[in-house]
Tab-separated table of C-alpha atoms in Angstrom:
chain	number	residue	atom	x	y	z
B	6	UNK	CA	-74.648	-36.328	20.108
B	7	UNK	CA	-73.444	-33.460	18.006
B	8	UNK	CA	-70.154	-31.606	17.564
B	9	UNK	CA	-70.078	-28.196	19.213
B	10	UNK	CA	-66.922	-26.819	17.632
B	11	UNK	CA	-68.595	-26.201	14.300
B	12	UNK	CA	-70.682	-23.622	12.443
B	13	UNK	CA	-74.427	-24.201	12.371
B	14	UNK	CA	-77.128	-22.230	10.588
B	15	UNK	CA	-79.157	-20.638	13.382
B	16	UNK	CA	-81.672	-18.806	11.228
B	17	UNK	CA	-82.199	-17.046	7.949
B	18	UNK	CA	-80.923	-13.480	8.001
B	19	UNK	CA	-84.372	-11.965	7.509
B	20	UNK	CA	-85.672	-13.689	10.653
B	21	UNK	CA	-83.788	-11.164	12.778
B	22	UNK	CA	-85.552	-7.829	12.436
B	23	UNK	CA	-85.990	-5.077	15.017
B	24	UNK	CA	-86.898	-7.680	17.647
B	25	UNK	CA	-84.655	-10.296	19.256
B	26	UNK	CA	-85.015	-13.912	18.132
B	27	UNK	CA	-84.897	-16.786	20.610
B	28	UNK	CA	-83.752	-20.133	19.247
B	29	UNK	CA	-82.299	-23.288	20.779
B	30	UNK	CA	-79.234	-24.700	19.019
B	31	UNK	CA	-77.440	-27.856	20.186
B	32	UNK	CA	-79.442	-27.790	23.450
B	33	UNK	CA	-78.341	-24.201	24.120
B	34	UNK	CA	-81.000	-21.497	24.525
B	35	UNK	CA	-79.715	-18.509	22.525
B	36	UNK	CA	-80.956	-15.046	21.653
B	37	UNK	CA	-79.996	-13.325	18.396
B	38	UNK	CA	-80.359	-9.625	17.705
B	39	UNK	CA	-78.834	-6.806	15.712
B	40	UNK	CA	-76.583	-4.498	17.674
B	41	UNK	CA	-75.249	-1.107	16.715
B	42	UNK	CA	-74.660	-0.893	12.973
B	43	UNK	CA	-76.878	-3.901	12.280
B	44	UNK	CA	-74.296	-6.592	13.093
B	45	UNK	CA	-75.801	-9.772	14.534
B	46	UNK	CA	-74.965	-10.778	18.125
B	47	UNK	CA	-75.715	-14.037	19.953
B	48	UNK	CA	-76.006	-14.446	23.737
B	49	UNK	CA	-77.370	-16.944	26.193
B	50	UNK	CA	-81.110	-16.402	26.362
B	51	UNK	CA	-80.902	-15.702	30.084
B	52	UNK	CA	-81.116	-12.421	31.940
B	53	UNK	CA	-78.548	-12.398	34.771
B	54	UNK	CA	-80.986	-10.478	36.995
B	55	UNK	CA	-83.895	-12.938	37.424
B	56	UNK	CA	-83.341	-15.469	34.665
B	57	UNK	CA	-86.043	-14.244	32.267
B	58	UNK	CA	-85.474	-15.030	28.561
B	59	UNK	CA	-83.782	-12.059	26.958
B	60	UNK	CA	-85.572	-12.941	23.721
B	61	UNK	CA	-88.780	-11.608	25.304
B	62	UNK	CA	-87.226	-8.149	25.435
B	63	UNK	CA	-86.537	-5.545	22.780
B	64	UNK	CA	-83.609	-3.862	21.060
B	65	UNK	CA	-83.042	-0.172	21.785
B	66	UNK	CA	-80.203	1.667	20.046
B	67	UNK	CA	-78.256	-1.550	19.552
B	68	UNK	CA	-78.675	-2.712	23.157
B	69	UNK	CA	-80.717	-5.735	24.202
B	70	UNK	CA	-83.202	-4.673	26.886
B	71	UNK	CA	-84.755	-7.374	29.082
B	72	UNK	CA	-88.536	-7.355	28.906
B	73	UNK	CA	-88.891	-8.074	32.627
B	74	UNK	CA	-87.112	-5.235	34.466
B	75	UNK	CA	-85.309	-3.306	31.733
B	76	UNK	CA	-81.759	-4.560	32.255
B	77	UNK	CA	-79.584	-3.612	29.259
B	78	UNK	CA	-77.112	-6.071	27.738
B	79	UNK	CA	-74.164	-5.448	25.431
B	80	UNK	CA	-73.217	-7.659	22.477
B	81	UNK	CA	-70.351	-9.081	24.544
B	82	UNK	CA	-72.760	-10.390	27.199
B	83	UNK	CA	-71.865	-7.736	29.779
B	84	UNK	CA	-74.561	-5.843	31.649
B	85	UNK	CA	-74.580	-2.188	30.653
B	86	UNK	CA	-77.285	-0.586	32.775
B	87	UNK	CA	-80.611	-0.965	34.563
B	88	UNK	CA	-83.037	1.803	35.555
B	89	UNK	CA	-82.168	3.102	39.033
B	90	UNK	CA	-79.659	0.320	39.730
B	91	UNK	CA	-75.878	-0.178	39.772
B	92	UNK	CA	-75.278	-3.342	37.791
B	93	UNK	CA	-71.871	-2.972	36.144
B	94	UNK	CA	-70.516	-5.688	38.424
B	95	UNK	CA	-72.963	-8.316	37.185
B	96	UNK	CA	-71.177	-11.359	35.724
B	97	UNK	CA	-71.433	-11.520	31.946
B	98	UNK	CA	-73.636	-14.065	30.241
B	99	UNK	CA	-72.006	-16.149	27.570
B	100	UNK	CA	-71.702	-14.688	24.084
B	101	UNK	CA	-71.213	-16.819	20.979
B	102	UNK	CA	-69.319	-16.302	17.717
B	103	UNK	CA	-71.841	-15.435	15.029
B	104	UNK	CA	-71.498	-14.537	11.332
B	105	UNK	CA	-74.068	-13.416	8.779
B	106	UNK	CA	-73.208	-14.953	5.406
B	107	UNK	CA	-74.938	-16.423	2.326
B	108	UNK	CA	-78.305	-15.178	3.587
B	109	UNK	CA	-77.991	-17.188	6.807
B	110	UNK	CA	-76.846	-16.470	10.343
B	111	UNK	CA	-74.203	-18.957	11.476
B	112	UNK	CA	-73.405	-19.629	15.137
B	113	UNK	CA	-70.526	-21.507	16.795
B	114	UNK	CA	-71.805	-23.151	20.005
B	115	UNK	CA	-68.411	-24.541	21.094
B	116	UNK	CA	-65.149	-22.945	22.226
B	117	UNK	CA	-65.131	-19.383	20.955
B	118	UNK	CA	-61.352	-19.316	20.525
B	119	UNK	CA	-61.614	-22.070	17.889
B	120	UNK	CA	-64.200	-20.317	15.729
B	121	UNK	CA	-62.780	-19.421	12.317
B	122	UNK	CA	-65.228	-17.736	9.902
B	123	UNK	CA	-63.095	-19.003	7.008
B	124	UNK	CA	-64.425	-22.518	7.722
B	125	UNK	CA	-68.058	-21.565	7.139
B	126	UNK	CA	-69.223	-23.744	4.229
B	127	UNK	CA	-69.100	-22.125	0.827
B	128	UNK	CA	-72.361	-21.537	-1.034
B	129	UNK	CA	-71.179	-21.180	-4.648
B	130	UNK	CA	-74.474	-19.757	-5.927
B	131	UNK	CA	-74.566	-16.668	-3.712
B	132	UNK	CA	-73.844	-13.307	-5.279
B	133	UNK	CA	-73.934	-14.677	-8.828
B	134	UNK	CA	-76.532	-13.214	-11.208
B	135	UNK	CA	-76.761	-16.398	-13.280
B	136	UNK	CA	-77.985	-18.367	-10.236
B	137	UNK	CA	-81.378	-18.251	-8.510
B	138	UNK	CA	-82.254	-19.570	-5.052
B	139	UNK	CA	-85.483	-20.251	-3.202
B	140	UNK	CA	-85.945	-22.046	0.073
B	141	UNK	CA	-87.387	-22.138	3.568
B	142	UNK	CA	-87.203	-23.778	6.981
B	143	UNK	CA	-88.964	-26.619	8.769
B	144	UNK	CA	-88.935	-27.547	12.438
B	145	UNK	CA	-88.775	-31.349	12.569
B	146	UNK	CA	-89.096	-33.611	15.609
B	147	UNK	CA	-86.230	-35.989	14.887
B	148	UNK	CA	-82.561	-36.635	15.637
B	149	UNK	CA	-80.466	-34.632	13.158
B	150	UNK	CA	-78.696	-37.808	12.076
B	151	UNK	CA	-81.976	-39.268	10.810
B	152	UNK	CA	-82.299	-36.334	8.421
B	153	UNK	CA	-78.715	-36.851	7.238
B	154	UNK	CA	-79.488	-40.555	6.691
B	155	UNK	CA	-82.546	-39.537	4.668
B	156	UNK	CA	-80.601	-37.168	2.419
B	157	UNK	CA	-77.641	-39.475	1.858
B	158	UNK	CA	-79.859	-42.342	0.684
B	159	UNK	CA	-82.341	-41.160	-1.940
B	160	UNK	CA	-83.751	-44.643	-2.532
B	161	UNK	CA	-86.707	-43.559	-0.401
B	162	UNK	CA	-87.814	-41.208	-3.192
B	163	UNK	CA	-89.417	-44.153	-5.000
B	164	UNK	CA	-91.822	-44.612	-2.110
B	165	UNK	CA	-92.096	-41.375	-0.119
B	166	UNK	CA	-92.090	-39.063	-3.163
B	167	UNK	CA	-93.822	-41.310	-5.691
B	168	UNK	CA	-95.891	-38.462	-7.159
B	169	UNK	CA	-93.139	-35.850	-7.495
B	170	UNK	CA	-89.524	-36.983	-7.894
B	171	UNK	CA	-89.751	-40.706	-7.197
B	172	UNK	CA	-89.577	-43.482	-9.778
B	173	UNK	CA	-88.880	-47.191	-9.691
B	174	UNK	CA	-85.568	-46.827	-11.551
B	175	UNK	CA	-83.996	-45.154	-8.499
B	176	UNK	CA	-83.981	-48.207	-6.271
B	177	UNK	CA	-83.187	-50.394	-9.275
B	178	UNK	CA	-79.931	-48.474	-9.887
B	179	UNK	CA	-77.065	-48.979	-7.414
B	180	UNK	CA	-75.314	-46.004	-5.855
B	181	UNK	CA	-71.639	-45.580	-4.995
B	182	UNK	CA	-70.235	-43.997	-1.833
B	183	UNK	CA	-66.826	-42.419	-1.253
B	184	UNK	CA	-65.432	-40.963	1.969
B	185	UNK	CA	-62.444	-38.617	1.856
B	186	UNK	CA	-61.421	-37.092	5.178
B	187	UNK	CA	-64.585	-35.686	6.753
B	188	UNK	CA	-66.486	-35.489	3.447
B	189	UNK	CA	-68.800	-38.224	2.158
B	190	UNK	CA	-70.259	-38.437	-1.362
B	191	UNK	CA	-72.964	-40.799	-2.607
B	192	UNK	CA	-73.716	-40.857	-6.350
B	193	UNK	CA	-76.355	-42.414	-8.569
B	194	UNK	CA	-76.668	-42.067	-12.373
B	195	UNK	CA	-79.763	-43.346	-14.214
B	196	UNK	CA	-79.927	-43.352	-18.009
B	197	UNK	CA	-82.758	-43.482	-20.535
B	198	UNK	CA	-85.772	-42.967	-18.273
B	199	UNK	CA	-88.958	-40.927	-18.282
B	200	UNK	CA	-88.622	-37.777	-16.207
B	201	UNK	CA	-90.789	-37.726	-13.038
B	202	UNK	CA	-93.359	-34.907	-12.609
B	203	UNK	CA	-91.101	-32.413	-10.813
B	204	UNK	CA	-88.400	-32.673	-13.458
B	205	UNK	CA	-90.920	-32.456	-16.284
B	206	UNK	CA	-91.968	-29.118	-14.823
B	207	UNK	CA	-88.321	-28.015	-14.684
B	208	UNK	CA	-87.720	-29.101	-18.295
B	209	UNK	CA	-90.692	-27.059	-19.476
B	210	UNK	CA	-89.470	-24.118	-17.410
B	211	UNK	CA	-86.172	-24.213	-19.297
B	212	UNK	CA	-87.836	-24.505	-22.694
B	213	UNK	CA	-87.021	-28.212	-23.149
B	214	UNK	CA	-89.440	-30.996	-24.131
B	215	UNK	CA	-90.848	-33.033	-21.259
B	216	UNK	CA	-91.912	-36.071	-23.325
B	217	UNK	CA	-88.448	-37.364	-24.224
B	218	UNK	CA	-86.237	-39.844	-22.380
B	219	UNK	CA	-83.682	-38.345	-20.018
B	220	UNK	CA	-80.521	-39.242	-18.168
B	221	UNK	CA	-80.773	-38.416	-14.454
B	222	UNK	CA	-78.215	-37.919	-11.675
B	223	UNK	CA	-78.119	-37.534	-7.892
B	224	UNK	CA	-74.797	-36.685	-6.230
B	225	UNK	CA	-75.076	-36.157	-2.456
B	226	UNK	CA	-72.234	-34.335	-0.662
B	227	UNK	CA	-72.108	-34.446	3.157
B	228	UNK	CA	-69.789	-32.221	5.161
B	229	UNK	CA	-70.017	-31.956	8.940
B	230	UNK	CA	-71.713	-31.044	11.073
B	231	UNK	CA	-74.956	-30.963	9.078
B	232	UNK	CA	-74.559	-29.824	5.494
B	233	UNK	CA	-75.806	-31.934	2.600
B	234	UNK	CA	-75.616	-30.407	-0.876
B	235	UNK	CA	-77.142	-32.584	-3.586
B	236	UNK	CA	-76.391	-32.097	-7.261
B	237	UNK	CA	-79.511	-33.160	-9.132
B	238	UNK	CA	-80.777	-32.877	-12.666
B	239	UNK	CA	-81.862	-34.448	-15.911
B	240	UNK	CA	-80.510	-34.111	-19.438
B	241	UNK	CA	-82.101	-35.169	-22.696
B	242	UNK	CA	-80.981	-38.765	-23.185
B	243	UNK	CA	-77.739	-39.293	-25.047
B	244	UNK	CA	-76.494	-35.708	-24.589
B	245	UNK	CA	-73.895	-36.534	-21.952
B	246	UNK	CA	-75.986	-36.805	-18.780
B	247	UNK	CA	-74.315	-35.015	-15.865
B	248	UNK	CA	-71.709	-33.551	-18.242
B	249	UNK	CA	-74.241	-32.437	-20.885
B	250	UNK	CA	-74.098	-28.902	-22.250
B	251	UNK	CA	-76.364	-26.414	-20.474
B	252	UNK	CA	-78.920	-26.122	-23.334
B	253	UNK	CA	-79.667	-29.851	-23.069
B	254	UNK	CA	-80.354	-30.156	-19.352
B	255	UNK	CA	-81.853	-28.768	-16.165
B	256	UNK	CA	-79.622	-29.065	-13.119
B	257	UNK	CA	-79.704	-27.695	-9.599
B	258	UNK	CA	-78.180	-27.958	-6.155
B	259	UNK	CA	-80.532	-29.076	-3.410
B	260	UNK	CA	-79.433	-27.182	-0.308
B	261	UNK	CA	-79.812	-28.810	3.119
B	262	UNK	CA	-78.514	-27.338	6.382
B	263	UNK	CA	-79.485	-29.433	9.392
B	264	UNK	CA	-79.111	-27.821	12.822
B	265	UNK	CA	-79.866	-29.779	16.013
B	266	UNK	CA	-82.258	-28.021	18.345
B	267	UNK	CA	-82.129	-30.878	20.846
B	268	UNK	CA	-81.241	-34.554	20.567
B	269	UNK	CA	-84.740	-35.193	19.198
B	270	UNK	CA	-85.503	-32.090	17.123
B	271	UNK	CA	-83.928	-30.000	14.381
B	272	UNK	CA	-84.114	-26.778	12.444
B	273	UNK	CA	-84.051	-27.815	8.800
B	274	UNK	CA	-83.068	-25.134	6.296
B	275	UNK	CA	-83.820	-26.249	2.753
B	276	UNK	CA	-83.683	-24.762	-0.695
B	277	UNK	CA	-82.734	-25.202	-4.320
B	278	UNK	CA	-80.158	-23.230	-6.279
B	279	UNK	CA	-80.268	-23.373	-10.079
B	280	UNK	CA	-78.269	-21.831	-12.897
B	281	UNK	CA	-80.890	-21.779	-15.645
B	282	UNK	CA	-83.554	-19.094	-16.191
B	283	UNK	CA	-82.216	-17.340	-13.092
B	284	UNK	CA	-84.275	-14.214	-13.757
B	285	UNK	CA	-87.586	-16.085	-13.980
B	286	UNK	CA	-89.223	-15.291	-10.629
B	287	UNK	CA	-92.318	-17.347	-11.466
B	288	UNK	CA	-90.171	-20.416	-12.116
B	289	UNK	CA	-88.307	-19.855	-8.840
B	290	UNK	CA	-91.631	-19.708	-6.996
B	291	UNK	CA	-92.921	-22.846	-8.738
B	292	UNK	CA	-89.765	-24.817	-7.927
B	293	UNK	CA	-89.832	-23.602	-4.324
B	294	UNK	CA	-93.467	-24.651	-3.947
B	295	UNK	CA	-92.772	-28.055	-5.472
B	296	UNK	CA	-89.721	-28.587	-3.306
B	297	UNK	CA	-91.596	-27.514	-0.180
B	298	UNK	CA	-94.217	-30.187	-0.832
B	299	UNK	CA	-91.505	-32.789	-1.440
B	300	UNK	CA	-89.766	-32.046	1.864
B	301	UNK	CA	-93.096	-31.986	3.705
B	302	UNK	CA	-93.582	-35.597	2.595
B	303	UNK	CA	-90.494	-36.565	4.598
B	304	UNK	CA	-91.644	-34.994	7.854
B	305	UNK	CA	-94.167	-37.591	8.982
B	306	UNK	CA	-91.771	-40.429	8.168
B	307	UNK	CA	-88.922	-38.857	10.157
B	308	UNK	CA	-91.001	-37.854	13.169
B	309	UNK	CA	-92.713	-41.233	13.404
B	310	UNK	CA	-89.343	-42.932	12.962
B	311	UNK	CA	-87.982	-40.874	15.870
B	312	UNK	CA	-90.887	-41.909	18.110
B	313	UNK	CA	-90.417	-45.558	17.178
B	314	UNK	CA	-86.729	-45.428	18.045
B	315	UNK	CA	-87.550	-43.848	21.400
B	316	UNK	CA	-90.248	-46.443	22.106
B	317	UNK	CA	-87.997	-49.382	21.182
B	318	UNK	CA	-84.483	-48.266	22.210
B	319	UNK	CA	-83.299	-51.859	22.507
B	320	UNK	CA	-83.980	-52.648	18.842
B	321	UNK	CA	-80.929	-53.103	16.606
B	322	UNK	CA	-81.378	-51.454	13.206
B	323	UNK	CA	-80.375	-53.337	10.082
B	324	UNK	CA	-77.981	-51.912	7.502
B	325	UNK	CA	-78.088	-52.376	3.736
B	326	UNK	CA	-75.822	-51.291	0.895
B	327	UNK	CA	-78.020	-48.242	0.325
B	328	UNK	CA	-77.188	-47.006	3.853
B	329	UNK	CA	-73.477	-46.539	3.096
B	330	UNK	CA	-73.632	-42.740	2.793
B	331	UNK	CA	-75.472	-42.271	6.082
B	332	UNK	CA	-73.253	-44.773	7.865
B	333	UNK	CA	-70.084	-43.005	6.705
B	334	UNK	CA	-71.512	-39.607	7.681
B	335	UNK	CA	-72.279	-40.905	11.174
B	336	UNK	CA	-68.723	-42.179	11.506
B	337	UNK	CA	-67.428	-38.697	10.697
B	338	UNK	CA	-69.675	-37.189	13.374
B	339	UNK	CA	-68.630	-39.814	15.919
B	340	UNK	CA	-64.963	-39.005	15.283
B	341	UNK	CA	-65.543	-35.280	15.744
B	342	UNK	CA	-67.494	-35.740	18.964
B	343	UNK	CA	-64.892	-38.170	20.347
B	344	UNK	CA	-62.134	-35.684	19.503
B	345	UNK	CA	-63.950	-32.890	21.367
B	346	UNK	CA	-64.548	-35.074	24.400
B	347	UNK	CA	-60.914	-36.134	24.474
B	348	UNK	CA	-59.866	-32.475	24.328
B	349	UNK	CA	-62.112	-31.548	27.245
B	350	UNK	CA	-60.843	-34.501	29.259
């Protein structure tokens, strides 16, 4: 259950090189490649001749050439040519709106006429020299909503990430949740605590002491269909916390783009953007490595959770106060899906 009339991250821009890239998004098998001039195109991953995946072919002078019999496809999905054959009358395969922006390739799997590039989520750190970004991608065997639940309730950090960013004060401090339109925000502010290992490393990286008490914050912003940006950081205690001056804190945006592959699997694009020591490549690499390990700790939990839910589909799940962010996000998604279904009907 996912909205189709929405922009999803299909891949990172560098994943599309001189070869086509096959990737399933929202249960649709797609092929991405760079046409003439380097612009990205997206088609059904289906050759109209014999049904072979076009992603097994190659790109020649901006045309996608099927790797089975050499049929050539245009970026609009129309057949251009085939050696020794007359194929101009072949029906076109479906093409999809696609935009390369913020270092990602975004695809719109729904009605093409509704696709507006202006609605692609903003990434405020891109193109700014005082910001640095490092990230990656995981393929995870779970419903995309389980990942959104995970990111909108960070109480699990105490247990899943006990040796990196977790600490007992997280689940001892209540969070607040606010829903405005299709956006949901969950916030938690924790004062006067010892920084956990990951944040001690970040403090040292910014030239701050790691043995003093800190004020910590987590502000999770969900926007549909699968974007969760989390403002995180610590400031030396008593300096204003979230609002502290830059020299007294380390703060970042945890970047999460969740794209359904199927109903039980996702492409998870993760990263961290920071606006301190932006030119320190070694610090960027260290933060990326630390964050990669943190996210890897979630994978087993989510995949085993998915299998449990499939094995016991009749079980009713309980809800607690800490689930408010995930519950509100699911309501947004349900509204969008219901609206699309009503439109098709």
